[in-house]
Coordinates of C-alpha atoms in Angstrom, one line a residue:
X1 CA 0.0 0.0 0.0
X2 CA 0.8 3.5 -0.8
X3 CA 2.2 5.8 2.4
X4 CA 0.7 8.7 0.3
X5 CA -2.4 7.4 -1.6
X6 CA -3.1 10.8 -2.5
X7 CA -1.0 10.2 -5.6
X8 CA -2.8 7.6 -7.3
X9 CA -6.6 8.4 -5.7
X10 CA -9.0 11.4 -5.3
X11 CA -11.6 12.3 -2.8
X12 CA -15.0 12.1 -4.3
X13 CA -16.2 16.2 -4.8
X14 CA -19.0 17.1 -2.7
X15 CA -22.4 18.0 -3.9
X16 CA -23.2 21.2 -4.1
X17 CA -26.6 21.7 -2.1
X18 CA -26.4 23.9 0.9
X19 CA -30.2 23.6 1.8
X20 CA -30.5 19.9 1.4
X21 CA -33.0 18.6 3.5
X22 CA -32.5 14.8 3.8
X23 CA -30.7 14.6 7.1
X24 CA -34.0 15.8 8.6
X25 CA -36.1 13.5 7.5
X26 CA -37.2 10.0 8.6
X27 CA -38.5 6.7 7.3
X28 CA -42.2 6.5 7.7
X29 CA -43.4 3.8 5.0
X30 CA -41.8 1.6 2.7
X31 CA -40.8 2.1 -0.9
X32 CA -41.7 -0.2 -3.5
X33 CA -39.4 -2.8 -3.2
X34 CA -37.6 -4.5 -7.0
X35 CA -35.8 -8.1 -6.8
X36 CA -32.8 -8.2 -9.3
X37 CA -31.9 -11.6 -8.0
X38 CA -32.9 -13.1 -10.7
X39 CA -31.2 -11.0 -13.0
X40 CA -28.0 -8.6 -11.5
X41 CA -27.9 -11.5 -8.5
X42 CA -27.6 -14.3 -11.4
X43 CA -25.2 -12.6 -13.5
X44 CA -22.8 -12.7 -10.4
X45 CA -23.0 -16.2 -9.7
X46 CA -19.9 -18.4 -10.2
X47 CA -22.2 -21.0 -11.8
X48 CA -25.7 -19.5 -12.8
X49 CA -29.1 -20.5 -12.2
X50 CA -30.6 -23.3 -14.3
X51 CA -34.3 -23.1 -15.2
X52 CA -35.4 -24.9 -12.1
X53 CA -33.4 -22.6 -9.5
X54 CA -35.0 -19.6 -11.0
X55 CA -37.8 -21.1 -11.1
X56 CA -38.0 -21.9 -7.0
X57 CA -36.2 -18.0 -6.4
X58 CA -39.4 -16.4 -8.5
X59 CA -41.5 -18.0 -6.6
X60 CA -39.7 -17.5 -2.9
X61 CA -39.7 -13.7 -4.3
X62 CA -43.4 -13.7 -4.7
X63 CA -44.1 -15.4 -1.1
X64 CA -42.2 -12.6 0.4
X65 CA -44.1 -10.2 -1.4
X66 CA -42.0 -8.2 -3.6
X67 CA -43.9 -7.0 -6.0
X68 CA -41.8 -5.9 -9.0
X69 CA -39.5 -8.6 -9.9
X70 CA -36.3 -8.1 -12.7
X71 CA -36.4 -11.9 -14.1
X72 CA -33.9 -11.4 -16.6
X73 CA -31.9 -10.1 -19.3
X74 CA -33.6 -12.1 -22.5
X75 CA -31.3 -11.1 -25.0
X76 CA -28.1 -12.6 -22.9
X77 CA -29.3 -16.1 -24.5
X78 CA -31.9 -19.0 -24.9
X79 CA -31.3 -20.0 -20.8
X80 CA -32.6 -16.4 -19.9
X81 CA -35.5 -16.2 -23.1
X82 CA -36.7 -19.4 -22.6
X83 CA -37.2 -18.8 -18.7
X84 CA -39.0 -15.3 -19.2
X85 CA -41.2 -16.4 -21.9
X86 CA -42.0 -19.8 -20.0
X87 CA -42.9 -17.6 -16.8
X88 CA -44.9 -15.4 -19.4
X89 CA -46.8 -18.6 -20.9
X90 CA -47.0 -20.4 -17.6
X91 CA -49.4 -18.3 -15.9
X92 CA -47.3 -18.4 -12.5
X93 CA -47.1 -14.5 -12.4
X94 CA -49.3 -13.4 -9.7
X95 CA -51.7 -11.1 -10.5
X96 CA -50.5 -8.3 -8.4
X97 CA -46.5 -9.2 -9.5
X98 CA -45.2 -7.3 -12.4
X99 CA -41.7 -9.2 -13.9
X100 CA -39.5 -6.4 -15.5
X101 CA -36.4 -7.3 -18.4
X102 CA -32.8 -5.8 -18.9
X103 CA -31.7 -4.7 -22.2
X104 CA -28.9 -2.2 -23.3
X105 CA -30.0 0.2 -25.7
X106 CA -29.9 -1.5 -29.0
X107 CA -32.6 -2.2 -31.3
X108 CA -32.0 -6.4 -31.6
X109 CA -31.6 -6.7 -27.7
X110 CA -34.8 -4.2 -27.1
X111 CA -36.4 -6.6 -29.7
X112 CA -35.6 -9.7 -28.1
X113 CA -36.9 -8.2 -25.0
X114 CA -40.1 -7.1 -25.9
X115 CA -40.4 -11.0 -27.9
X116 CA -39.8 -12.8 -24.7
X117 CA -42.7 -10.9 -22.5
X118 CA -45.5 -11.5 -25.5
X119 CA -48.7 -12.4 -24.2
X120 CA -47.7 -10.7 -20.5
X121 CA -50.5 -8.9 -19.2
X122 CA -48.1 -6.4 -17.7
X123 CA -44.3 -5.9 -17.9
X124 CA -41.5 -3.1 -17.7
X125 CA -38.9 -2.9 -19.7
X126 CA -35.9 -1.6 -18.5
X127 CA -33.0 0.1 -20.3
X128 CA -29.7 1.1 -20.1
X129 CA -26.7 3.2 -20.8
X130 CA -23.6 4.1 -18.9
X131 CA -23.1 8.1 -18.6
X132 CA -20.1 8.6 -16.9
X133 CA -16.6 10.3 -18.3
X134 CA -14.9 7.1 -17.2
X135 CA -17.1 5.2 -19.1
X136 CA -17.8 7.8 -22.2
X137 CA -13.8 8.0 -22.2
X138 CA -12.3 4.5 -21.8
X139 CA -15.2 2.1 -22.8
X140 CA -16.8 3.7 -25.4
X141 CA -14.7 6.6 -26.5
X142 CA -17.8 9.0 -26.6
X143 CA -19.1 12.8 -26.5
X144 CA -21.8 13.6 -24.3
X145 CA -24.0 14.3 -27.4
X146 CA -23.4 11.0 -28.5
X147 CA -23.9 9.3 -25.3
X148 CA -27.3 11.1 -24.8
X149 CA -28.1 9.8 -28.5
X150 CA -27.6 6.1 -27.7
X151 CA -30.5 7.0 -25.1
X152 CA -32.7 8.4 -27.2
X153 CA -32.7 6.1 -29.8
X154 CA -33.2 3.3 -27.3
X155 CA -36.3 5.3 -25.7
X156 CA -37.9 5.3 -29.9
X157 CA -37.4 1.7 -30.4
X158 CA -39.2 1.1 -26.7
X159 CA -41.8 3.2 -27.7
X160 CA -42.6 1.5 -31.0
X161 CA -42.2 -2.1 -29.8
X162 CA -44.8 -1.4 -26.8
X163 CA -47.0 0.2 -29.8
X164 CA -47.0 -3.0 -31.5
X165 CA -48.1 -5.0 -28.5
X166 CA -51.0 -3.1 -27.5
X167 CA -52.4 -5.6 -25.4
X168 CA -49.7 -5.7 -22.6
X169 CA -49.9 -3.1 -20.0
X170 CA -46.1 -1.7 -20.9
X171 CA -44.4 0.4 -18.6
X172 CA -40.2 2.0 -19.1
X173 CA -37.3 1.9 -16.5
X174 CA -34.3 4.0 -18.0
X175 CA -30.7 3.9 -16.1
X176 CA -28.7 6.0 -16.7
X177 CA -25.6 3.6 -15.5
X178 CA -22.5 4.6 -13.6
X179 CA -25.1 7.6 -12.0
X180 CA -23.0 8.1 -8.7
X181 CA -20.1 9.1 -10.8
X182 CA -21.4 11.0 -13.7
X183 CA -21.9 14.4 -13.8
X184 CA -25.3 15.6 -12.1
X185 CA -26.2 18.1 -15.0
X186 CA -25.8 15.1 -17.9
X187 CA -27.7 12.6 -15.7
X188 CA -30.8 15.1 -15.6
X189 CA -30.0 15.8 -19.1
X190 CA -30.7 12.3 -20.5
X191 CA -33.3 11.6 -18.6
X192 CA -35.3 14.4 -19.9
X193 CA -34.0 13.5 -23.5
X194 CA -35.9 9.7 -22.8
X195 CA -38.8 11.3 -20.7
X196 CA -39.3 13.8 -24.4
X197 CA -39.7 10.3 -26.5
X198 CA -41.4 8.6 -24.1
X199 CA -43.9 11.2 -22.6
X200 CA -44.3 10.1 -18.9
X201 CA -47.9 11.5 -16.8
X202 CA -48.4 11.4 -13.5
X203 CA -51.3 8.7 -14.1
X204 CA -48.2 6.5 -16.5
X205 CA -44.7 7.2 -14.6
X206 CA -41.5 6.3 -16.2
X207 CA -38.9 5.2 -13.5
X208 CA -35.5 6.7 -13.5
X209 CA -33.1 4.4 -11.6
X210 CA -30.4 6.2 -10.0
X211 CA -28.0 3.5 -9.5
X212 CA -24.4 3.4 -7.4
X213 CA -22.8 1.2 -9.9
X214 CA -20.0 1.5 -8.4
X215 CA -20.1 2.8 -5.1
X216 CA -17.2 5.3 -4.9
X217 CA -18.1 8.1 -1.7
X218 CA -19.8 8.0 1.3
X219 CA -23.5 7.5 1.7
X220 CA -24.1 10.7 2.8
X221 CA -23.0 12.2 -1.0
X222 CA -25.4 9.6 -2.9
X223 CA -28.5 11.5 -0.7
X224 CA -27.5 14.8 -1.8
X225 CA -27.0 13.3 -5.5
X226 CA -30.7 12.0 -5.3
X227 CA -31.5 15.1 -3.6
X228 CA -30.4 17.4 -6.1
X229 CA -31.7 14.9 -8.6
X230 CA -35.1 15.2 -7.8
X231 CA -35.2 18.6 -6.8
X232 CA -33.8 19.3 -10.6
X233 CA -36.1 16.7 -13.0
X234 CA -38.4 18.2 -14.4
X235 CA -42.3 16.7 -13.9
X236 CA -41.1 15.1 -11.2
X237 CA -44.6 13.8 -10.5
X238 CA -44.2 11.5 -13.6
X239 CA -41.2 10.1 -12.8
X240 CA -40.3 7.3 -9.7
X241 CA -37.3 7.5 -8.8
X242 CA -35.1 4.3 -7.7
X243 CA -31.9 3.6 -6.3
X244 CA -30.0 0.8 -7.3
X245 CA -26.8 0.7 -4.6
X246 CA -24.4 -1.3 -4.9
X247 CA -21.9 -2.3 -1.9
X248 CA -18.2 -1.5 -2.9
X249 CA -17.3 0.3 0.4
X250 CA -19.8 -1.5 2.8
X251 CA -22.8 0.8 2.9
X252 CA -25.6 -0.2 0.2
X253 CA -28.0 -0.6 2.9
X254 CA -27.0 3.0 4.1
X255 CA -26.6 4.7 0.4
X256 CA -30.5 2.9 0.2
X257 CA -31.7 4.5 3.5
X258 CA -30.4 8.0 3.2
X259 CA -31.8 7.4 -0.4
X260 CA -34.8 7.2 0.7
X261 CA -34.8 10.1 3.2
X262 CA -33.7 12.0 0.2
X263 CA -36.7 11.4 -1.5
X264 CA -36.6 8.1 -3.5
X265 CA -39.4 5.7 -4.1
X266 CA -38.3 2.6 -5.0
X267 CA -35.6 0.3 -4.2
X268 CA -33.7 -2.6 -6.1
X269 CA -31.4 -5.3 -4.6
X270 CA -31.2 -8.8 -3.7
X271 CA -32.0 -11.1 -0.8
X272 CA -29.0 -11.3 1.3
X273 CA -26.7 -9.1 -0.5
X274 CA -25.5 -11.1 -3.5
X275 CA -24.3 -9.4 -6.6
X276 CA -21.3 -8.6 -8.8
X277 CA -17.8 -8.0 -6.2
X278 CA -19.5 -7.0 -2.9
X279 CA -23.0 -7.3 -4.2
X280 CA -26.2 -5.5 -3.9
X281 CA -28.1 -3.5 -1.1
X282 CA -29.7 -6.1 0.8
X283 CA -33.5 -5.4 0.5
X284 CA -34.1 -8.4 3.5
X285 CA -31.4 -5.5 5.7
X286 CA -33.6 -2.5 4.7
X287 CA -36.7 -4.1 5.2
X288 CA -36.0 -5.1 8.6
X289 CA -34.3 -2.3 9.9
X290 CA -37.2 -0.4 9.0
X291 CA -39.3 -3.1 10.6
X292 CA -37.4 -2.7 14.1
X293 CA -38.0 1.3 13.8
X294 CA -42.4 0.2 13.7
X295 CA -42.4 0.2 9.5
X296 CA -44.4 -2.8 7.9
X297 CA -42.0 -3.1 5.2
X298 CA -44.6 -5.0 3.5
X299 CA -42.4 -8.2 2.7
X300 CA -42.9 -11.3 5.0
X301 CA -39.5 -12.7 6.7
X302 CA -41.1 -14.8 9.0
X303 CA -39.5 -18.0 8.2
X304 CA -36.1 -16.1 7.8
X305 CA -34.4 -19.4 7.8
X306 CA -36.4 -21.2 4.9
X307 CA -35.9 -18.3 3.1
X308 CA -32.1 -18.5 3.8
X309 CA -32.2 -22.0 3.0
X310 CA -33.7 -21.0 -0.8
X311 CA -31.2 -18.4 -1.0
X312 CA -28.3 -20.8 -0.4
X313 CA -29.8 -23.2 -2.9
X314 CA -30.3 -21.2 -5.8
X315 CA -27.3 -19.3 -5.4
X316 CA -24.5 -21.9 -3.8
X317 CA -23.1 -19.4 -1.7
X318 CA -23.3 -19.6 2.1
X319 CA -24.7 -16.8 4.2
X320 CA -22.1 -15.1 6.4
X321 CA -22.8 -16.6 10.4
X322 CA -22.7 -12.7 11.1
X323 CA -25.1 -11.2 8.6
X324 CA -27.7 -8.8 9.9
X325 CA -30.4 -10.3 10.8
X326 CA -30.2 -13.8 8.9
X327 CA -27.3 -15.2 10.0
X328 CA -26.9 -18.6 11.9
X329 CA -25.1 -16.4 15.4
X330 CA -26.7 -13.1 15.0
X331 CA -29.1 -13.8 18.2
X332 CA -26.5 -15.8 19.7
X333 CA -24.3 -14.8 23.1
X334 CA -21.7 -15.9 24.4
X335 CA -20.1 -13.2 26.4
X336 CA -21.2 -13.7 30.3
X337 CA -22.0 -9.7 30.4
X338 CA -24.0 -10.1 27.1
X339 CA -25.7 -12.9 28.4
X340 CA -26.5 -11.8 31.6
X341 CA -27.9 -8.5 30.4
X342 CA -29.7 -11.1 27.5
X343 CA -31.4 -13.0 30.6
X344 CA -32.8 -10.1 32.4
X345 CA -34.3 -8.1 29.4
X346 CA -36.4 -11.8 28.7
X347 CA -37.5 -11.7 32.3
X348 CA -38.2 -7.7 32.2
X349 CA -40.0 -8.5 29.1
X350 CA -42.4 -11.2 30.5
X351 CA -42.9 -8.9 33.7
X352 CA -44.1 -5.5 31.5
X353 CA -47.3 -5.3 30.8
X354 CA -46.9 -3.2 27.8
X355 CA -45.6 -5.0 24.2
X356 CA -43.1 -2.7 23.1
X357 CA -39.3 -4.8 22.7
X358 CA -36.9 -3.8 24.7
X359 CA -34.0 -6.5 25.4
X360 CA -30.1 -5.5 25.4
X361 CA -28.3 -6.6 22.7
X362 CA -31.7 -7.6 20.5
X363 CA -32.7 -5.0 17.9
X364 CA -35.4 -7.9 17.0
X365 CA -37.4 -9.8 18.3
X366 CA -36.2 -13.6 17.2
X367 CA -39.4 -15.0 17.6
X368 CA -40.5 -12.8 14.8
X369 CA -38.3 -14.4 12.6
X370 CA -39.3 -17.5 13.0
X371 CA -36.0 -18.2 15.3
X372 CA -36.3 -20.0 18.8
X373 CA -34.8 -18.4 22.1
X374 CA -33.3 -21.5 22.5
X375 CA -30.0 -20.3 20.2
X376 CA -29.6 -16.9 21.7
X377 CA -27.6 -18.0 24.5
X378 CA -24.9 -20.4 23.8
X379 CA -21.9 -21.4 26.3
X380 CA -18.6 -21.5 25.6
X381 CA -14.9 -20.4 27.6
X382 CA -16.4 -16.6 27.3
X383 CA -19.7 -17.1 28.8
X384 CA -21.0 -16.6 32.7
X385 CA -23.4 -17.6 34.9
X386 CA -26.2 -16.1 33.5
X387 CA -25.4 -17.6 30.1
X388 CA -25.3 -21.3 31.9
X389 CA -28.8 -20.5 34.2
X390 CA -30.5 -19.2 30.9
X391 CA -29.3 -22.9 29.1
X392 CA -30.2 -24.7 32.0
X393 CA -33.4 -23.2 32.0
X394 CA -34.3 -23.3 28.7
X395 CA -33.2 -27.0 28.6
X396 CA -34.7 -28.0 31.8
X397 CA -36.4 -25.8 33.4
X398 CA -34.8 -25.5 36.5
X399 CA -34.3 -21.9 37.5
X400 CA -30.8 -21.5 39.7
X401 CA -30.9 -19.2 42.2
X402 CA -28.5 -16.5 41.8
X403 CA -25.1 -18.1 44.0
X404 CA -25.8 -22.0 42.6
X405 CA -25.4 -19.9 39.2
X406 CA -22.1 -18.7 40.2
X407 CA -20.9 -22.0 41.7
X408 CA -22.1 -24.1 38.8
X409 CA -20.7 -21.8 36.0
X410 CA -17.1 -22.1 37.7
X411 CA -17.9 -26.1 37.2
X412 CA -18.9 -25.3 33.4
X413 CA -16.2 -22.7 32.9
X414 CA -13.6 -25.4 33.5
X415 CA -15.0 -27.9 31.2
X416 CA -15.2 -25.5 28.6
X417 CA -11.2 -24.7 29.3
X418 CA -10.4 -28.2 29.0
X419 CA -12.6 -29.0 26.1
X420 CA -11.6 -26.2 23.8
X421 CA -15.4 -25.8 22.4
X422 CA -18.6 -24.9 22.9
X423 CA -20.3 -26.3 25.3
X424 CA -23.8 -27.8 24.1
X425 CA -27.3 -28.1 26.4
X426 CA -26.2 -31.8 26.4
X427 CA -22.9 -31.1 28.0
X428 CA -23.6 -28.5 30.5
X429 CA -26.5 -30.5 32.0
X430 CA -23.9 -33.4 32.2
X431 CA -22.0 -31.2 34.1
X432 CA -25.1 -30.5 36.3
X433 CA -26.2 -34.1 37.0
X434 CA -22.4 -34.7 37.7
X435 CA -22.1 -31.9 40.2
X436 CA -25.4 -32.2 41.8
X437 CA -27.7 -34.7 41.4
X438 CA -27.3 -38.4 42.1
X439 CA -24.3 -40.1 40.4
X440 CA -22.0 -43.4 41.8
X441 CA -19.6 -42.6 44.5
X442 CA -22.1 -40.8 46.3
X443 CA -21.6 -40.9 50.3
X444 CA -25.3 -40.5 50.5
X445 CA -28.1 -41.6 48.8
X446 CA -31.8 -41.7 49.4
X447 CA -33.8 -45.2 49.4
X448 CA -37.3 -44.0 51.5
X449 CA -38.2 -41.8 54.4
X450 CA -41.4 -40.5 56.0
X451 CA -42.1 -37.9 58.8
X452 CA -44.3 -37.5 61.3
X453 CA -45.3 -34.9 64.1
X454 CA -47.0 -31.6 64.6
X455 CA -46.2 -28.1 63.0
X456 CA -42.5 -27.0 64.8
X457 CA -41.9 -30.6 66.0
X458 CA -41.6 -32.5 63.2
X459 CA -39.7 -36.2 63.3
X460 CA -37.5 -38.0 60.1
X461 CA -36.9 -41.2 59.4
X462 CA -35.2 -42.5 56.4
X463 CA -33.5 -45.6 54.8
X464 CA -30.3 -44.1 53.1
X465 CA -27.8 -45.8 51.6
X466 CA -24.3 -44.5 53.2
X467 CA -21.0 -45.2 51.2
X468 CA -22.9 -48.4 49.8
X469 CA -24.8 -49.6 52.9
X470 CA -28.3 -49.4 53.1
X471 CA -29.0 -47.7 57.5
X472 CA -32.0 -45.9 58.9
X473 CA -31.4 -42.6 60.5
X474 CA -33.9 -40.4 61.9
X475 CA -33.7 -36.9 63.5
X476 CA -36.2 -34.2 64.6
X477 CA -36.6 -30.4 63.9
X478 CA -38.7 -27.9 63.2
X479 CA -39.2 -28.9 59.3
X480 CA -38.8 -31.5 57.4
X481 CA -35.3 -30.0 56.2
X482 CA -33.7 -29.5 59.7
X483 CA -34.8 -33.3 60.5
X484 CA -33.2 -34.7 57.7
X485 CA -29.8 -32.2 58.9
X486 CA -30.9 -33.4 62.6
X487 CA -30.5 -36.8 61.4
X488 CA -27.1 -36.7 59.3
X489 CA -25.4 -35.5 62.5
X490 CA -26.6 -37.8 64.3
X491 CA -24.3 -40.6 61.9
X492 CA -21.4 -39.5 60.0
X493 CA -22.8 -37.2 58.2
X494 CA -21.3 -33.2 57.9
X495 CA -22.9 -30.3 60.2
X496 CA -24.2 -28.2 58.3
X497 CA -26.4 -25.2 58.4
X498 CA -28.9 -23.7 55.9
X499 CA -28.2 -20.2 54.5
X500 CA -31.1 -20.6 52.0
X501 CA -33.4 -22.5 50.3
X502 CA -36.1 -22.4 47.6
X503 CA -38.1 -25.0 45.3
X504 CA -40.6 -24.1 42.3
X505 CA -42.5 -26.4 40.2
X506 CA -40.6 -28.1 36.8
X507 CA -44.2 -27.2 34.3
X508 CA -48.2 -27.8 34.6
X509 CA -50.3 -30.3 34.7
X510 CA -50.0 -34.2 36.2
X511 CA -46.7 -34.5 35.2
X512 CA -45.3 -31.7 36.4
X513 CA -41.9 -32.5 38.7
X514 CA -40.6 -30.1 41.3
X515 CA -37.1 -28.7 41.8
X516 CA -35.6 -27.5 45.7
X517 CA -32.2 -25.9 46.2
X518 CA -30.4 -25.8 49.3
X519 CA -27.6 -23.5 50.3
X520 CA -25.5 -25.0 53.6
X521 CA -22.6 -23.7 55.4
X522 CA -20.2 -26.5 56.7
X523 CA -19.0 -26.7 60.2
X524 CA -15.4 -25.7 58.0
X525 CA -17.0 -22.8 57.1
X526 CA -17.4 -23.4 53.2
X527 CA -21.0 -23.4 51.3
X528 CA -21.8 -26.2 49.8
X529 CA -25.1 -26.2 47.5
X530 CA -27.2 -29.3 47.0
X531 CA -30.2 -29.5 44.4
X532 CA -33.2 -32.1 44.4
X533 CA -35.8 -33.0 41.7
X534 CA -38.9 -35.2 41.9
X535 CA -42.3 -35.6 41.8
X536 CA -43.3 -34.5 45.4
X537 CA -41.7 -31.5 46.7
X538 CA -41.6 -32.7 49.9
X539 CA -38.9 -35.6 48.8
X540 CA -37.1 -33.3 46.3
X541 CA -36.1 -31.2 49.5
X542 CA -34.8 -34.3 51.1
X543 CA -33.0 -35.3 47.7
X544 CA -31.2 -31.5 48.0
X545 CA -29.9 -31.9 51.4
X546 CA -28.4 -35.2 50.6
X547 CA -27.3 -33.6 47.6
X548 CA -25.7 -30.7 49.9
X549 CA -24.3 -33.3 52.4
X550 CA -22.3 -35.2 49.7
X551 CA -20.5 -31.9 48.2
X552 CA -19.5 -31.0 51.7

């Protein structure tokens, strides 16, 4: 790399509009929304779609709900014409789904187009020309006039190919390509020259696409170029205008946003981001993030996950385990502090009485997107106790009280050292049953008991089996958890005392188990915790302090 880039590259000039109003401005609805999977997506593909991919993405496009769908560039050969006019013949289109065709501007590829939509009740046709001096200069070697001309005579044949297929509801896209680095004054300039030939009403709009085919300067500069755009065209009633960012430096999704704020009203892209080198704005990004801010973006991404699944089909590239919103750890923590604050916004949540969302760390709600909690906390060497509690609870339904959290995560924290990995629901409730339920070696173990006595005065007796050998102790108390301490003493059992204890039912009905934690102090001073499950309270207690008794 350069130490002075300076010398090879130039900062992108900044618009000239001191009274631009964009930054002002919000989102309140959504714009209509264009798929170009099928078309700029494909054309980036390593391997392109066969008839039968396309076929699945068109109709995944349709489920979501995208309205205007780019299915193709029919001139680029017999795979693409075949597939449009079979769609066309077919009668798959939806009724309220308009498909929309590529073509550069040149009278046998406009031909071809307008051949492979006969018989559509509805179409647009979209065409093309790049603008800029980079372009005009190196590619085609071009003067403005003749630039504009290549334009206009595409915009005549469009015209006279719709008039000979008066039975399809026609309707014009015109690009002028390589927008976000032309010059403002000749973009305007040949779009007016098409908007002349073509003769756009309010009632009959032609849409101007605005795209960043390369995207080349901050987001902030492709708002004031739409801006200044649409503040300059004139009868702007007849036209919609549309962005079409690409994602060179990272911010398609922003460029499409601060678009919109600028005044846009429509917006092209691709499911997930694919397109040519860093791909296309990401409309499921946009749509969601407007989604999160109260916006019905109007597109369904319930079942984010089958839609990713399509996606990766058609396509054959993964999705990125990071991507906004769809990807496999995007709901997932694994940090202790992310997971505690994780935890508590759930419990805060099922406390409130009003619905608004509000969890740290979860713009979304995952249940929205068709995603379980039970992925949003996942352990590994990084996580803490809240992290374990919320696994255990998810898993089990046992609910730790706050210090057996912290004295069973250290137990989890050093498997996950010596195992190197994450730590699955599987593993960690090995871990519990290891350190605090029943398991051989035990000193103690419970085999029967029953009490007896008034409230205050209340008298155990158990069969227990102590290292191997089955005894009857018996001890009295006020409760049924100082008898059974009463009675340990009494043998060989540790002194202990209880600090705390709690119990809560493991879910409804019949079936329903119950848990009971105890918290002891040792006559050595440490705390020891013990934990007990089983149908009938009363004997899960017992099961705890036994539990308690063989940690101390």
């Amino acid at each position: 790399m350069l130490r002075d880039p300076s010398v090879k590259y130039r900062p992108f000039p900044q618009v000239d509009l001191p009274d631009r109003q964009w930054p002002s401005r919000t989102i309140t609805r959504p714009p209509r929304w264009l798929s170009t999977d099928l078309r700029d997506g494909n054309q980036a593909l390593i391997d392109p779609m066969d008839g039968e991919k396309k076929t699945r993405f068109f109709d995944l496009i349709c489920k979501v709900g995208i309205k205007e769908i780019e299915v193709g560039f029919p001139a680029a050969g017999a795979t693409e014409f075949d597939f449009i006019s079979g769609l066309v013949k077919s009668g798959r289109i939806p009724d309220d789904v308009t498909i929309q065709v590529l073509t550069q501007s040149r009278r046998d590829l406009i031909e071809t187009s307008f051949e492979s939509l006969r018989g559509a009740p509805k179409a647009i046709v979209h065409l093309y020309n790049a603008v800029s001096p980079a372009w005009r200069k190196i590619v085609f070697g071009m003067t403005r006039d003749e630039v504009r001309g290549i334009a206009v005579e595409g915009a005549k044949i469009l015209r006279d190919q719709a008039a000979a297929q008066p039975d399809t509801d026609w309707h014009f896209e015109y690009s002028p390509e390589t927008f976000s680095t032309a010059e403002l004054d000749f973009s305007i300039e040949v779009c007016e020259a098409v908007m002349e030939v073509l003769r756009p009403t309010p009632d009959h709009p032609l849409i101007l696409n605005l795209p960043a085919t390369v995207e080349a300067a901050t987001p902030n500069i492709y708002a004031d170029q739409i801006e200044w755009f649409g503040k300059h065209i004139r009868n702007r009633d007849s036209v919609i205008i549309s962005l079409h960012p690409h994602n060179d430096r990272g911010t398609g999704v922003a460029a499409a946003e601060l678009g919109l704020m600028a005044g846009a009203d429509r917006v092209e892209g691709c499911l997930l981001g694919n397109g040519e080198r860093t791909g296309n704005c990401d409309l499921v990004t946009v749509a969601l993030n407007m989604y999160t801010q109260g916006i019905d973006p109007k597109l369904d991404f319930s079942d984010i996950d089958s839609i990713i699944n399509t996606v990766t089909y058609c396509n054959q590239l993964p999705v990125h385990p990071r991507h906004p919103y769809a990807g496999e750890l995007v709901f997932t923590a694994f940090s202790g502090s992310h997971q505690d604050a994780i935890k508590k916004g759930f419990a805060a949540q099922a406390e409130r009485n009003d619905e608004y969302w509000e969890v740290p760390y979860l713009p979304i709600d995952p249940a929205d997107l068709g995603r379980s909690y039970e992925a949003v906390i996942r352990v590994n060497s990084q996580s803490g106790k809240g992290g374990v509690a919320w696994v255990i609870e998810q898993d089990k339904g046992l609910k730790l009280p706050k210090r057996l959290q912290a004295d069973f995560s250290r137990h989890v924290q050093a498997l996950a050292d010596e195992t190197s990995r994450e730590l699955n629901a599987e593993d960690i409730w090995g871990k519990f049953e290891a350190t605090y339920l029943r398991k051989p070696g035990d000193r103690f173990a419970l085999l029967d008991y029953h009490e007896s006595g008034s409230a205050g005065d209340r008298l155990f007796v158990g069969r227990v089996s102590i290292d191997g050998e089955e005894r009857s102790i018996s001890g009295r108390g006020n409760g049924l958890i100082s008898g059974v301490i009463a009675a340990l003493s009494d043998t060989t059992g540790p002194q202990l005392d209880v600090v705390d204890y709690s119990e809560h039912a493991i879910g409804h009905g019949a079936d329903a188990q119950a848990a009971a934690y105890v918290e002891c102090r040792t006559s050595d001073g440490r705390t020891v915790f013990g934990v007990g499950i089983d149908a009938d309270i009363a004997t899960a207690s017992v099961r705890a302090v036994l539990s308690a008794a063989n940690a101390a």
